[in-house]
Coordinates of C-alpha atoms (C1' of nucleotides) in Angstrom, one line a residue:
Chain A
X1 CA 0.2 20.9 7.3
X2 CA 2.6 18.4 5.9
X3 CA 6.3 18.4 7.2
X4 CA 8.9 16.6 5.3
X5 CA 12.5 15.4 6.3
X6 CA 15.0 17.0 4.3
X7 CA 18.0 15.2 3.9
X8 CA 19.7 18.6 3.3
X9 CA 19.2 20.7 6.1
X10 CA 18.2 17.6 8.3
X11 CA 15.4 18.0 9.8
X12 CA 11.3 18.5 9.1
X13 CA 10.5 21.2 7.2
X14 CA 7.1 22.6 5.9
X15 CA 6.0 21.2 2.5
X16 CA 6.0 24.0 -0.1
X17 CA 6.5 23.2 -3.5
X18 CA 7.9 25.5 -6.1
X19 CA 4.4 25.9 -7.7
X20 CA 1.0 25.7 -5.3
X21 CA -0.9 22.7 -6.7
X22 CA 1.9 21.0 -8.2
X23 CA 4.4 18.6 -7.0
X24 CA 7.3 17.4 -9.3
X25 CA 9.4 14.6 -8.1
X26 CA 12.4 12.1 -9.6
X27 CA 12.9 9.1 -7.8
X28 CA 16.3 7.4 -8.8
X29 CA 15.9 4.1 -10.1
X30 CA 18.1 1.4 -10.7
X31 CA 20.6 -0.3 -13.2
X32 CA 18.8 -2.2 -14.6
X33 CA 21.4 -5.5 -15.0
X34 CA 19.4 -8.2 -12.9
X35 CA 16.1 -8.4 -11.2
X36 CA 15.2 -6.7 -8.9
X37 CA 15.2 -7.2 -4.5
X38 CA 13.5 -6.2 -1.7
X39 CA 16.0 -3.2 -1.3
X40 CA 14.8 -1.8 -4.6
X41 CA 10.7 -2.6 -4.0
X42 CA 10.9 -1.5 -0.3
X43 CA 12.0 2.4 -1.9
X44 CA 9.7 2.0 -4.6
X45 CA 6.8 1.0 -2.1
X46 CA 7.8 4.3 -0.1
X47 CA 7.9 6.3 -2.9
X48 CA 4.5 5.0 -4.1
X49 CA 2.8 6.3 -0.8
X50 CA 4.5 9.5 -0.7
X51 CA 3.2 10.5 -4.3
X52 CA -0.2 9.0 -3.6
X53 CA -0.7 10.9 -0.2
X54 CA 0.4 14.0 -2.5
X55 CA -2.0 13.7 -4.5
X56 CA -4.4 13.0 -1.6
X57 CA -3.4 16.5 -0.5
X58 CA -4.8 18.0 -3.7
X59 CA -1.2 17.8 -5.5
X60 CA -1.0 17.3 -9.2
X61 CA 2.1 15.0 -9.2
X62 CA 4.2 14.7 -11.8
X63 CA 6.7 11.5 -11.0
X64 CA 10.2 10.5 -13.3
X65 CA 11.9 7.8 -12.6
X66 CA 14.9 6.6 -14.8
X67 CA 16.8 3.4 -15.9
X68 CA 20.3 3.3 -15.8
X69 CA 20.6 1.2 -18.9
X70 CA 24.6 1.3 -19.8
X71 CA 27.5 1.1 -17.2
X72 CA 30.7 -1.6 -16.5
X73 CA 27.6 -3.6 -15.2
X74 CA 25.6 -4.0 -17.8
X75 CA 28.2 -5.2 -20.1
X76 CA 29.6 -7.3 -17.6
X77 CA 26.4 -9.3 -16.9
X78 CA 25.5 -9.1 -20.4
X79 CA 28.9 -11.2 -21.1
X80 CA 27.7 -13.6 -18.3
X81 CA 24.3 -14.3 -19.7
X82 CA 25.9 -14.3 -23.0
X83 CA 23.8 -11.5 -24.5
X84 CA 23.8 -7.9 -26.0
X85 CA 24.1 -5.0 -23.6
X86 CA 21.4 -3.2 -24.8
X87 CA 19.1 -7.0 -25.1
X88 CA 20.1 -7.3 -21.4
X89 CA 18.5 -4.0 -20.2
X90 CA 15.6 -4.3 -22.0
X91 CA 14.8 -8.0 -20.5
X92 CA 16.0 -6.5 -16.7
X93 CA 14.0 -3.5 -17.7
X94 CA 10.9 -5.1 -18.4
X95 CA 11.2 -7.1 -15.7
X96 CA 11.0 -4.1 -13.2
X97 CA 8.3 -2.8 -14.8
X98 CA 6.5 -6.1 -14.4
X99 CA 7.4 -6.0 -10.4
X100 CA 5.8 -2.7 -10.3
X101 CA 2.5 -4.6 -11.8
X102 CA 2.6 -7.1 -9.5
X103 CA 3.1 -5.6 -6.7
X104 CA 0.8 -2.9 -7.3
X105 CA 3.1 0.2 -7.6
X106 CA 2.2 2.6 -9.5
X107 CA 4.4 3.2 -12.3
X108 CA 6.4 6.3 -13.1
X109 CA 4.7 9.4 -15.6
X110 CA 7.8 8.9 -17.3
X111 CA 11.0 6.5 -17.1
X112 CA 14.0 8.0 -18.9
X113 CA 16.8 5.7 -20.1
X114 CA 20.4 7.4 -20.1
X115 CA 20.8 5.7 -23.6
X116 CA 17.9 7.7 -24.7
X117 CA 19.3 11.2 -23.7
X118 CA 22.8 10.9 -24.5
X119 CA 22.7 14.1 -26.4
X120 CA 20.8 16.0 -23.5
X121 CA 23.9 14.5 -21.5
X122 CA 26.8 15.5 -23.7
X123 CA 25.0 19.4 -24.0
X124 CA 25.3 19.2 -20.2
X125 CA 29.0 18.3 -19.7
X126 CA 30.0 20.6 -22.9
X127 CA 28.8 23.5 -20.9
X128 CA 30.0 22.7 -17.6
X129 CA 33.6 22.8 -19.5
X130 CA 32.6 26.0 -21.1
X131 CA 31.4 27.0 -17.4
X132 CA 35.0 25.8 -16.5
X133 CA 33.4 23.5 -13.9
X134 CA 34.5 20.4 -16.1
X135 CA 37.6 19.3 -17.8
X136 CA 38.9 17.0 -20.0
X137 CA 41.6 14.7 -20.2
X138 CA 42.5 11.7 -22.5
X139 CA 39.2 11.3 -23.4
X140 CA 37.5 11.6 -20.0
X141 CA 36.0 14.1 -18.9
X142 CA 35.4 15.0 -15.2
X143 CA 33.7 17.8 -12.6
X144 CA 36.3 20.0 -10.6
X145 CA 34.8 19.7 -6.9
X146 CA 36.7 22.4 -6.3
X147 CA 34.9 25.0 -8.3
X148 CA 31.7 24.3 -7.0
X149 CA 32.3 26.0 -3.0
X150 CA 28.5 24.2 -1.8
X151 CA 30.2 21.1 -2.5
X152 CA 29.5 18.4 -0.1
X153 CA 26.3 20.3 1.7
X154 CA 24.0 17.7 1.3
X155 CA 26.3 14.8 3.0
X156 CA 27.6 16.8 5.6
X157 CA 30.9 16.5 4.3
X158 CA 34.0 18.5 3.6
X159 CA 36.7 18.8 0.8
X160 CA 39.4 19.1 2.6
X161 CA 38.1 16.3 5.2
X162 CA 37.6 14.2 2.3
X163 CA 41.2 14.7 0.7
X164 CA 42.4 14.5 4.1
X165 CA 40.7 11.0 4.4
X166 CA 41.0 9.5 0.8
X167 CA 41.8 6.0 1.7
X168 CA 44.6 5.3 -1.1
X169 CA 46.1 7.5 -4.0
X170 CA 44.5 6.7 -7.0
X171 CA 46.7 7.1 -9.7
X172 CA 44.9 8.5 -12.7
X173 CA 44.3 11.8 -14.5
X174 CA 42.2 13.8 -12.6
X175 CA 43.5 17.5 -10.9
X176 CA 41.8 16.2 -8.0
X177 CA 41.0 12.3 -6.2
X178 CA 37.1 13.8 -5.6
X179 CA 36.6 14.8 -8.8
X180 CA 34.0 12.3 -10.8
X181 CA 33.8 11.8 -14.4
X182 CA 31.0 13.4 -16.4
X183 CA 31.6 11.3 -19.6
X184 CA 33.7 8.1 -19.9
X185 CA 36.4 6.8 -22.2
X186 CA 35.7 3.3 -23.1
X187 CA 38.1 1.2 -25.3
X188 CA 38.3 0.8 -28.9
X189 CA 36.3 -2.8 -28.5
X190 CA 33.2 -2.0 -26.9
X191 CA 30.8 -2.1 -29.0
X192 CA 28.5 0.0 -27.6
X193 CA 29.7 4.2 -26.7
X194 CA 28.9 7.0 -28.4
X195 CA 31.0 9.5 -30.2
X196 CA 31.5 12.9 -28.7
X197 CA 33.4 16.2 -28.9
X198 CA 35.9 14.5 -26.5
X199 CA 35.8 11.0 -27.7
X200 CA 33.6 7.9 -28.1
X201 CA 32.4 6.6 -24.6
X202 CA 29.8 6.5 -21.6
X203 CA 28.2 9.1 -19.6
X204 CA 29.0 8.8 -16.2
X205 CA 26.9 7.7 -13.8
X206 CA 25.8 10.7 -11.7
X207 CA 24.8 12.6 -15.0
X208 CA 22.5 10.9 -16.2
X209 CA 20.0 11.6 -13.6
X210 CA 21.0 15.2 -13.7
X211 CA 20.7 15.6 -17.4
X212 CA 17.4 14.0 -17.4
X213 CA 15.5 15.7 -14.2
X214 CA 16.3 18.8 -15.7
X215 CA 14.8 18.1 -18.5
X216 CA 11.4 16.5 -17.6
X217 CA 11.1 18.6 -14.5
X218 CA 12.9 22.2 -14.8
X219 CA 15.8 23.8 -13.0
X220 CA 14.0 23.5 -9.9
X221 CA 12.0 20.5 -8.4
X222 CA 10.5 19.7 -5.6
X223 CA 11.4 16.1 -4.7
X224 CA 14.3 14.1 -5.0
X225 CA 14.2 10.8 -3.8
X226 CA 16.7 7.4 -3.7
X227 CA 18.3 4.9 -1.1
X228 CA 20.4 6.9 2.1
X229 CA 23.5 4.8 0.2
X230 CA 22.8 7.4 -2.9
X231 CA 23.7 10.5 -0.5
X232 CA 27.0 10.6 -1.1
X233 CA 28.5 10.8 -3.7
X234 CA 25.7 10.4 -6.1
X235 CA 23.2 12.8 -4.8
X236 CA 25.9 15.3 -3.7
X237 CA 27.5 15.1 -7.7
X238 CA 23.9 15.8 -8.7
X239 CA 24.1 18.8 -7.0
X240 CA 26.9 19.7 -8.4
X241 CA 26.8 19.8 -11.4
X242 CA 23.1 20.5 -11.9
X243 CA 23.3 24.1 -10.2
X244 CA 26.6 24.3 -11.9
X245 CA 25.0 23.9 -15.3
X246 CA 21.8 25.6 -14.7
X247 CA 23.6 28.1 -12.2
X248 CA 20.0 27.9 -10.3
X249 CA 19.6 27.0 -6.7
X250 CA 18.2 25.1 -5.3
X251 CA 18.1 22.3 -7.9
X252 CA 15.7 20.1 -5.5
X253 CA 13.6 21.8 -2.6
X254 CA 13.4 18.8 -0.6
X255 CA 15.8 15.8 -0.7
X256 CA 14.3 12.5 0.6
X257 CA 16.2 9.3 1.3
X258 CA 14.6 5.9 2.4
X259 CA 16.5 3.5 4.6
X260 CA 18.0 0.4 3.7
X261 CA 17.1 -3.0 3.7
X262 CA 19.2 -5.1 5.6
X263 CA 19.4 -9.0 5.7
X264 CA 21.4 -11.0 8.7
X265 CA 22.9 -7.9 9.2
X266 CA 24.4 -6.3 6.3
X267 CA 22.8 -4.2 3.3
X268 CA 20.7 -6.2 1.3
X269 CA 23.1 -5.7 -2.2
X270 CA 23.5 -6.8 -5.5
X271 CA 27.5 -6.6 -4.9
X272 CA 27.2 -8.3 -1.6
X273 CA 24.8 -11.3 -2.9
X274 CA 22.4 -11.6 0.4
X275 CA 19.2 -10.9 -1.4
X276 CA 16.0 -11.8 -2.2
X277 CA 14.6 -10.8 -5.7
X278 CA 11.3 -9.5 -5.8
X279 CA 9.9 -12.8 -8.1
X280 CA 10.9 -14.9 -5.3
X281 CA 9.1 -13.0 -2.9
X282 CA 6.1 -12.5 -4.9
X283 CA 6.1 -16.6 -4.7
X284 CA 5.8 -16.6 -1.2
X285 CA 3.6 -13.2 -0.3
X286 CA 1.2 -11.4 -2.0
X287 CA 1.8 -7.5 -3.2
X288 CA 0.0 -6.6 0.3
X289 CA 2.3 -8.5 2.5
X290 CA 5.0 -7.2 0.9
X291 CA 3.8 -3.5 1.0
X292 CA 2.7 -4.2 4.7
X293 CA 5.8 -5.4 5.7
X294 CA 7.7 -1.6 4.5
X295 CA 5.2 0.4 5.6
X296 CA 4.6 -0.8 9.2
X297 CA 8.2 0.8 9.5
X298 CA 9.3 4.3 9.1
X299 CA 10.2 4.7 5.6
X300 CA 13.8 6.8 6.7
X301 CA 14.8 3.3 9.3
X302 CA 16.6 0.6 8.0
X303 CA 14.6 -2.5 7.4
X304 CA 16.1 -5.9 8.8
X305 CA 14.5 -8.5 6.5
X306 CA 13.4 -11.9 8.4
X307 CA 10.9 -14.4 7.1
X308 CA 9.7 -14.5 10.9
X309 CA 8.9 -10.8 11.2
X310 CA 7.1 -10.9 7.5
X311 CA 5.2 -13.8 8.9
X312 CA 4.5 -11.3 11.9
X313 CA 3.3 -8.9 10.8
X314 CA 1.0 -10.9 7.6
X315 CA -1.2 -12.0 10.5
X316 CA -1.2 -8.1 11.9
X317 CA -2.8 -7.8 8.2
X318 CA -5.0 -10.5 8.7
X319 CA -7.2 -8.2 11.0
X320 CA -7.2 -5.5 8.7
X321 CA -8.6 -8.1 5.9
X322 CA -11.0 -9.7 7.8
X323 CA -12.4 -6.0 9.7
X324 CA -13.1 -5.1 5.6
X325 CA -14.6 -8.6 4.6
X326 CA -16.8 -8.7 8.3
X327 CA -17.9 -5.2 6.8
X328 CA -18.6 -5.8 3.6
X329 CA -20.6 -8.9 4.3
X330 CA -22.8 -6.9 6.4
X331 CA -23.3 -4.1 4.0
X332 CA -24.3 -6.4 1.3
X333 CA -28.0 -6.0 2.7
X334 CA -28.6 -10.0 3.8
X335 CA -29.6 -8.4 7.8
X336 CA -32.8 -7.3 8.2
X337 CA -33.2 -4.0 9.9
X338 CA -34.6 -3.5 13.3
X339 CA -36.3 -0.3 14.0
X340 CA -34.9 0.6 17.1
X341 CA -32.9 3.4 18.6
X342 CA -29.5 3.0 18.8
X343 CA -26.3 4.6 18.3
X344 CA -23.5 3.0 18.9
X345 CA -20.9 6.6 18.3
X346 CA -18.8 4.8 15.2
X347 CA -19.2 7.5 12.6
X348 CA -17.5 9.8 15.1
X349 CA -15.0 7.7 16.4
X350 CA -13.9 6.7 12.8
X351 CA -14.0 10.4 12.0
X352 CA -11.5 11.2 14.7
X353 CA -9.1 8.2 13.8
X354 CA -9.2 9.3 10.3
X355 CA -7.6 12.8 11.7
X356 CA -5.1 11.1 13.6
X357 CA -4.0 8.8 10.5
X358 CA -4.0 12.2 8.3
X359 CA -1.3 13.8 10.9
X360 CA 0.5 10.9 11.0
X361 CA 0.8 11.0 7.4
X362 CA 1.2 15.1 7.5
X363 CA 4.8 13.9 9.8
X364 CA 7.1 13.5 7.3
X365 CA 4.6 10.2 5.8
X366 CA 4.6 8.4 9.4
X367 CA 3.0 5.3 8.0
X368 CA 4.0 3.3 10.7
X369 CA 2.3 5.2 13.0
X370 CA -0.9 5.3 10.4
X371 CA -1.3 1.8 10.2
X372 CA -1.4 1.7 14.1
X373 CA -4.4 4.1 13.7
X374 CA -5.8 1.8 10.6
X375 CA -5.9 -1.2 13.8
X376 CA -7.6 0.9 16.0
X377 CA -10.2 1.8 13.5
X378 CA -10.3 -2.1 12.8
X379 CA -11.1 -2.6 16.7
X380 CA -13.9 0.1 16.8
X381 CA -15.4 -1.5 13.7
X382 CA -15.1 -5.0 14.8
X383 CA -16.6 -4.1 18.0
X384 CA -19.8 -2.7 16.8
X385 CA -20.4 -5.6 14.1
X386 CA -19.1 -8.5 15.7
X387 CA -20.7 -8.9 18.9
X388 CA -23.2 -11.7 19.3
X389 CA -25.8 -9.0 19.9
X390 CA -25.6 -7.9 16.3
X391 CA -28.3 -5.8 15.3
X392 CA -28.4 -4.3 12.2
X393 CA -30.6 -0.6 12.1
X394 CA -31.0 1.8 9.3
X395 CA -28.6 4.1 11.1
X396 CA -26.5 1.5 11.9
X397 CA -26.6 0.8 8.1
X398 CA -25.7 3.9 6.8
X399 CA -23.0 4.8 9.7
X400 CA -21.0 1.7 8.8
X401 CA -21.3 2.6 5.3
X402 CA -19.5 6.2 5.9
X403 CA -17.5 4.1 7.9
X404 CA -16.3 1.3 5.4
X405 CA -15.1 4.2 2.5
X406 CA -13.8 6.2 5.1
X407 CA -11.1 2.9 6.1
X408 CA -11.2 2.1 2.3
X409 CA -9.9 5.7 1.9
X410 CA -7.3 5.3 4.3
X411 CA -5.7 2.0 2.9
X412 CA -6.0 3.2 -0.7
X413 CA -3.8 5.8 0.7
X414 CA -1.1 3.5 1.5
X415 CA -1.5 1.4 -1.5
X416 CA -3.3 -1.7 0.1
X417 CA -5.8 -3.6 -1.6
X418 CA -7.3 -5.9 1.2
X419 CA -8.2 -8.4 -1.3
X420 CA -7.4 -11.7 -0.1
X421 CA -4.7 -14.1 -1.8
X422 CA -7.3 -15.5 -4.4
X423 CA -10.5 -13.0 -4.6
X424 CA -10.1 -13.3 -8.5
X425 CA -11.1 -17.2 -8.3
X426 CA -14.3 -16.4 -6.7
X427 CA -17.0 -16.8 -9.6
X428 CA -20.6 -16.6 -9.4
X429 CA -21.1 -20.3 -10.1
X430 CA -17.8 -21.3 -7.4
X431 CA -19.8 -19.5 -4.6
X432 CA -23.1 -20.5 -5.7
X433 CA -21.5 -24.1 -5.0
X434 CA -19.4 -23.0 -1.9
X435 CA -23.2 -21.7 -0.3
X436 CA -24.5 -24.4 -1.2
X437 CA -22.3 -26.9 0.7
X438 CA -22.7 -24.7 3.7
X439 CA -26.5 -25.1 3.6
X440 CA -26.0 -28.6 4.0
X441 CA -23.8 -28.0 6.9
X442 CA -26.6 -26.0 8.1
X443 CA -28.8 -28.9 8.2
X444 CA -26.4 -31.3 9.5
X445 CA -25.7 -29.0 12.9
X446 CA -29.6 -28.4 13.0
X447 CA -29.9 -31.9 13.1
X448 CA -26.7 -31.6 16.2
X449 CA -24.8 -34.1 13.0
X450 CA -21.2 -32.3 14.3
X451 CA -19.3 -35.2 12.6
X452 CA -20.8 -34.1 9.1
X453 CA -20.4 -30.6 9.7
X454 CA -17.4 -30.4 10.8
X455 CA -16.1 -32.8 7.7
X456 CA -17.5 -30.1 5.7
X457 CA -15.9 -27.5 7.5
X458 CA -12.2 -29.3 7.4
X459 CA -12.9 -30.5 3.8
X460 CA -13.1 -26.9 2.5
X461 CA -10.6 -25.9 4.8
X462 CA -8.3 -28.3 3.1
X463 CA -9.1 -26.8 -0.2
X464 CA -8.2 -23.2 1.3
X465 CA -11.9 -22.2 1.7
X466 CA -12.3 -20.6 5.0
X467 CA -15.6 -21.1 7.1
X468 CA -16.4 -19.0 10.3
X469 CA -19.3 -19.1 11.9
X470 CA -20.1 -15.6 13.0
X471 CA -22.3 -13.8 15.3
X472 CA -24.0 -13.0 11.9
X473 CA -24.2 -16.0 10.4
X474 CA -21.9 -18.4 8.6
X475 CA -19.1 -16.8 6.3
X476 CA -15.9 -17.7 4.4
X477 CA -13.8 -16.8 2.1
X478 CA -10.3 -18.0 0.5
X479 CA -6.8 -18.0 1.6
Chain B
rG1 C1' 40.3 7.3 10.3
rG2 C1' 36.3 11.0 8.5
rC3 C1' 30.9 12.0 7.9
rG4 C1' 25.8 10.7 9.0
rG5 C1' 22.3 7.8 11.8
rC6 C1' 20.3 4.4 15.4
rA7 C1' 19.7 2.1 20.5
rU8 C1' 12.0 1.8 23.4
rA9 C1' 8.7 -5.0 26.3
rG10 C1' 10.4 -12.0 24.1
rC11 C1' 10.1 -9.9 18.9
rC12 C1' 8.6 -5.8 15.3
rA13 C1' 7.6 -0.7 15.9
rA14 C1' 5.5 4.7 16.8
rG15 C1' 6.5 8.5 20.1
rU16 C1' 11.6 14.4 20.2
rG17 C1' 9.8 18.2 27.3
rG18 C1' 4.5 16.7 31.0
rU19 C1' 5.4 10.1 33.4
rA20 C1' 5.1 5.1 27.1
rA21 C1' 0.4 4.2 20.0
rG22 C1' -0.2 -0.2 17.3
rG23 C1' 1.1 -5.2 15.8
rC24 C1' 3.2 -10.4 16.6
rA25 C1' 4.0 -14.0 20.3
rG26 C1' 2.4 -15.3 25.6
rA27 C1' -1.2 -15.5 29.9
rG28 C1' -6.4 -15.2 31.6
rG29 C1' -11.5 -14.5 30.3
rA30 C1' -16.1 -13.8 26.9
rC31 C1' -18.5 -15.7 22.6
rU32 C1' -19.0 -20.9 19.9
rG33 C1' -21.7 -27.6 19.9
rC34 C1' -16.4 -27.6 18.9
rA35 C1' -13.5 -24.4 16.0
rA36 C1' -12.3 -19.9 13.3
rA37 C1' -12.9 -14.8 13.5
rU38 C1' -13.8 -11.1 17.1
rC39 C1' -14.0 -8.6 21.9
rC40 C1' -12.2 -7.7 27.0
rU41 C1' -8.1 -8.0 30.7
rU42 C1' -2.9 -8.6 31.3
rC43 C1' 2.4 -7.9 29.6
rA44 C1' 8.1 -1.6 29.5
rC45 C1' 12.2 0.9 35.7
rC46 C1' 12.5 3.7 27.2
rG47 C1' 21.5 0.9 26.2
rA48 C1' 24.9 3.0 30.7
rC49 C1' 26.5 7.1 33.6
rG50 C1' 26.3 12.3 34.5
rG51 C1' 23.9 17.3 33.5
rU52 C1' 19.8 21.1 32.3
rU53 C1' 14.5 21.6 33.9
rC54 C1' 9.0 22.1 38.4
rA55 C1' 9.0 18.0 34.7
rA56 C1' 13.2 14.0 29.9
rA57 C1' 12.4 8.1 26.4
rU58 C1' 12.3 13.0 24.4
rC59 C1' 17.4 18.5 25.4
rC60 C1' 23.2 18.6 26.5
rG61 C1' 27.7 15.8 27.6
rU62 C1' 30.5 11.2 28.2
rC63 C1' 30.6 6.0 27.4
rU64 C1' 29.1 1.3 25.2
rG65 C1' 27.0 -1.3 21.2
rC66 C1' 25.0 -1.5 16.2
rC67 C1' 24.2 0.3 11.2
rG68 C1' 24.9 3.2 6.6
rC69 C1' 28.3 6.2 3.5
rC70 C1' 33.4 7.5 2.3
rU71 C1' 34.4 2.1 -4.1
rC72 C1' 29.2 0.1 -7.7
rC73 C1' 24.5 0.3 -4.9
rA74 C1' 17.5 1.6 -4.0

RNA sequence: GGCGGCAUAGCCAAGUGGUAAGGCAGAGGACUGCAAAUCCUUCACCGACGGUUCAAAUCCGUCUGCCGCCUCCA
């Protein structure tokens, strides 16, 4: 049975969507006005899991992700880079989506752009006014907090707390400091607004995402997912104004937040500047380290980014890669069988490790815990086919075959590929040629010529081939 | 100041009532011509102080420290 944390009434609850076999989820994406960091790919990685172990479960899942594509922000970098607004978050959007690719994430059903649903938008807000939820003034419009009496139950928080606490007056129109705009005067100059029954302007931030889950996924979804930093007061507006609008509760069953990623520190921010983008981590790691790195930590704990704990825990996923290249080399049928008796227990092992990584998973997507299990399944693998003993029966054969798809299974799960850095250069020819330099090292340690062999061995080494000489024979492969 | 969360070995990190998964680093050993890979062994008085309980890392209280949000943020 899976249990998820809810953000709104904080704690586990049991997963039941609102139809059986379905699952429908929005995952808040980003403004898209620069490229994007580790904070951003560390809540897309979660987010890929979660929908993939959904769909594990026997979930049809429908996933919408959107693009902030107009805001201050957007103009204001597009001024820096000395290009349209609209230019801007195309290049930043397509950039994302090209993160995605290269780091194996899935990519959404559907993206929606708030550009795209401005009318959807302005439908919204026009009936929260009729609804007397909303008001205008001098060409903005905002949300009365004060109409809608739930307000502040997904942060916790309360009104008159909040009015209590409001740091400084802000001078401006609204009937009350909490209240947030729904639509947005701009001036005369911007180029780029839209004309609407209460002026030309912008949406405001927090309806956009309303506007447009409503839409694509109904009055009530299932899943609603972002950064902890969106809980208040984007998540809470959502609220807001999407059960004010559709006068349907809940609007989302289950609210799930990812933790941060921090660096020396603080939150790893665009505003704060201590960040890594995700092209200049892709130089350094491949799409597996990267994903191995979140996922060895609970996706709801903040993540303190070091270059020492990546390096960490890449040699933690060493073990994984070799366990499933030690396998595979042994299942490619080179071993002759012996006919002898022997059962060695793996299948049933591996079956009962597969249970424990499916509850961890079941626990609100414990995938720290799961890739703990995914070592011990490596250990129990690597201790059946990599003793000097090594012999290789029929059983054996077809056990470690279960066995192989069975771990295969569980890392598709989390979205791992196992390949090594540069599987893709491996052609027939290039390991026709690789083989056949370690025949001739063959011969040369035959012949007890260690000089020669080892040259060969350090030579390849040098070119980032890898030779180990195995209980079962000489291997290698590239890294 | 308000709201929320966290504090587990040198480091990272699971574990929410029955005396501590997993990984990195370290130490010792096995295997190897030497390596690499792998395996085995070893490595924790669970922030402090009280309380509840037959039993607490796990529940309650106090304290200390850290983080997030309260302004744009994934």
């Amino acid at each position: 049975m899976l249990k998820v944390y809810n953000t709104l009434s904080r704690q586990k609850e049991e997963f039941d969507p609102v139809e059986d076999d379905k699952v429908r989820m929005y995952v808040c994406g980003l403004t898209v006005q620069n490229y994007s960091h580790l904070g951003h790919v560390r809540g897309a990685i979660n987010y890929d899991v979660i929908r993939k172990y959904l769909r594990y479960k026997g979930y049809k899942v429908t996933y919408i992700s959107n693009f902030t594509d107009i805001n201050e922000k957007i103009i204001a970098r597009a001024e820096l880079e000395d290009m349209q607004p609209m230019a801007l978050a195309y290049k930043y959007t397509k950039a994302f989506l090209e993160d995605l690719e290269n780091l194996n994430i899935e990519k959404a059903d559907h993206y929606c752009k708030a550009t795209e649903n401005i009318d959807a938008i302005q439908e919204m807000v026009q009936t929260l006014i009729d609804k007397g939820f909303a008001y205008e003034t001098n060409g903005n419009v905002y949300f009365r907090v004060e109409e809608f009496e739930d307000y502040g139950k997904l942060s916790g928080r309360n009104l008159e707390e909040m009015i209590a606490g409001t740091r400084k007056k802000v001078e401006s129109d609204k009937e009350n400091p909490l209240d947030f705009a729904l639509w947005k005067k701009v001036d005369e100059s911007e180029e780029i607004a839209w004309d609407s029954p209460w002026g030309r302007g912008w949406p405001g931030w927090h309806i956009e995402c309303s506007a447009m889950s409503l839409k694509e996924l109904g009055k009530t979804f299932d899943i609603h997912g972002g950064g902890t930093d969106l809980i208040f007061p984007h998540h809470e507006n959502e609220i807001a104004q999407s059960e004010a609008y559709s006068g349907v509760k809940p609007f989302v069953k289950y609210w799930l937040h990812n933790g941060t990623v921090n660096m020396s520190g603080d939150k790893m921010s665009k505003s704060l500047g201590n960040f890594y983008t995700t092209r200049e981590l892709l130089e350094k790691y491949t799409a597996d380290q990267l994903r191995y790195f979140v996922i060895t930590k609970h996706y709801r704990s903040p993540i303190e980014y070091s270059d020492k704990e990546i390096e960490s825990t890449n040699t933690s996923l060493n073990k994984l890669i070799n366990t499933k290249n030690s396998l595979e080399n042994v299942l490619k049928g080179k071993y002759d069988f012996k006919d002898i008796e022997k059962d060695v227990g793996l299948y049933e092992k591996v079956k009962k490790k597969k249970k424990e990584f499916l509850d961890a998973m079941d626990d609100d997507f414990n995938t720290a815990l799961a890739t703990g299990v995914l070592h011990e399944i490596a250990t129990e693998i690597n201790k059946v086919i990599n003793v000097s003993n090594f012999v290789l029966t029929q059983q054996l054969y077809n056990d470690l075959k279960k066995v192989y798809n069975i771990y295969m299974e569980l890392v598709d799960i989390l979205g791992l590929t196992l390949q090594g850095e540069k599987e893709e250069n491996k052609s027939d020819k290039f390991n026709e040629l690789v083989n056949y330099i370690l025949e001739l090292r063959e011969e040369a340690r035959e012949n007890e010529n260690w000089e020669f062999a080892d040259k060969l061995r350090d030579d390849l080494d040098e070119m980032g081939i890898k030779v180990k000489d195995t209980p079962r024979g000489t291997e290698w492969e590239i890294n």
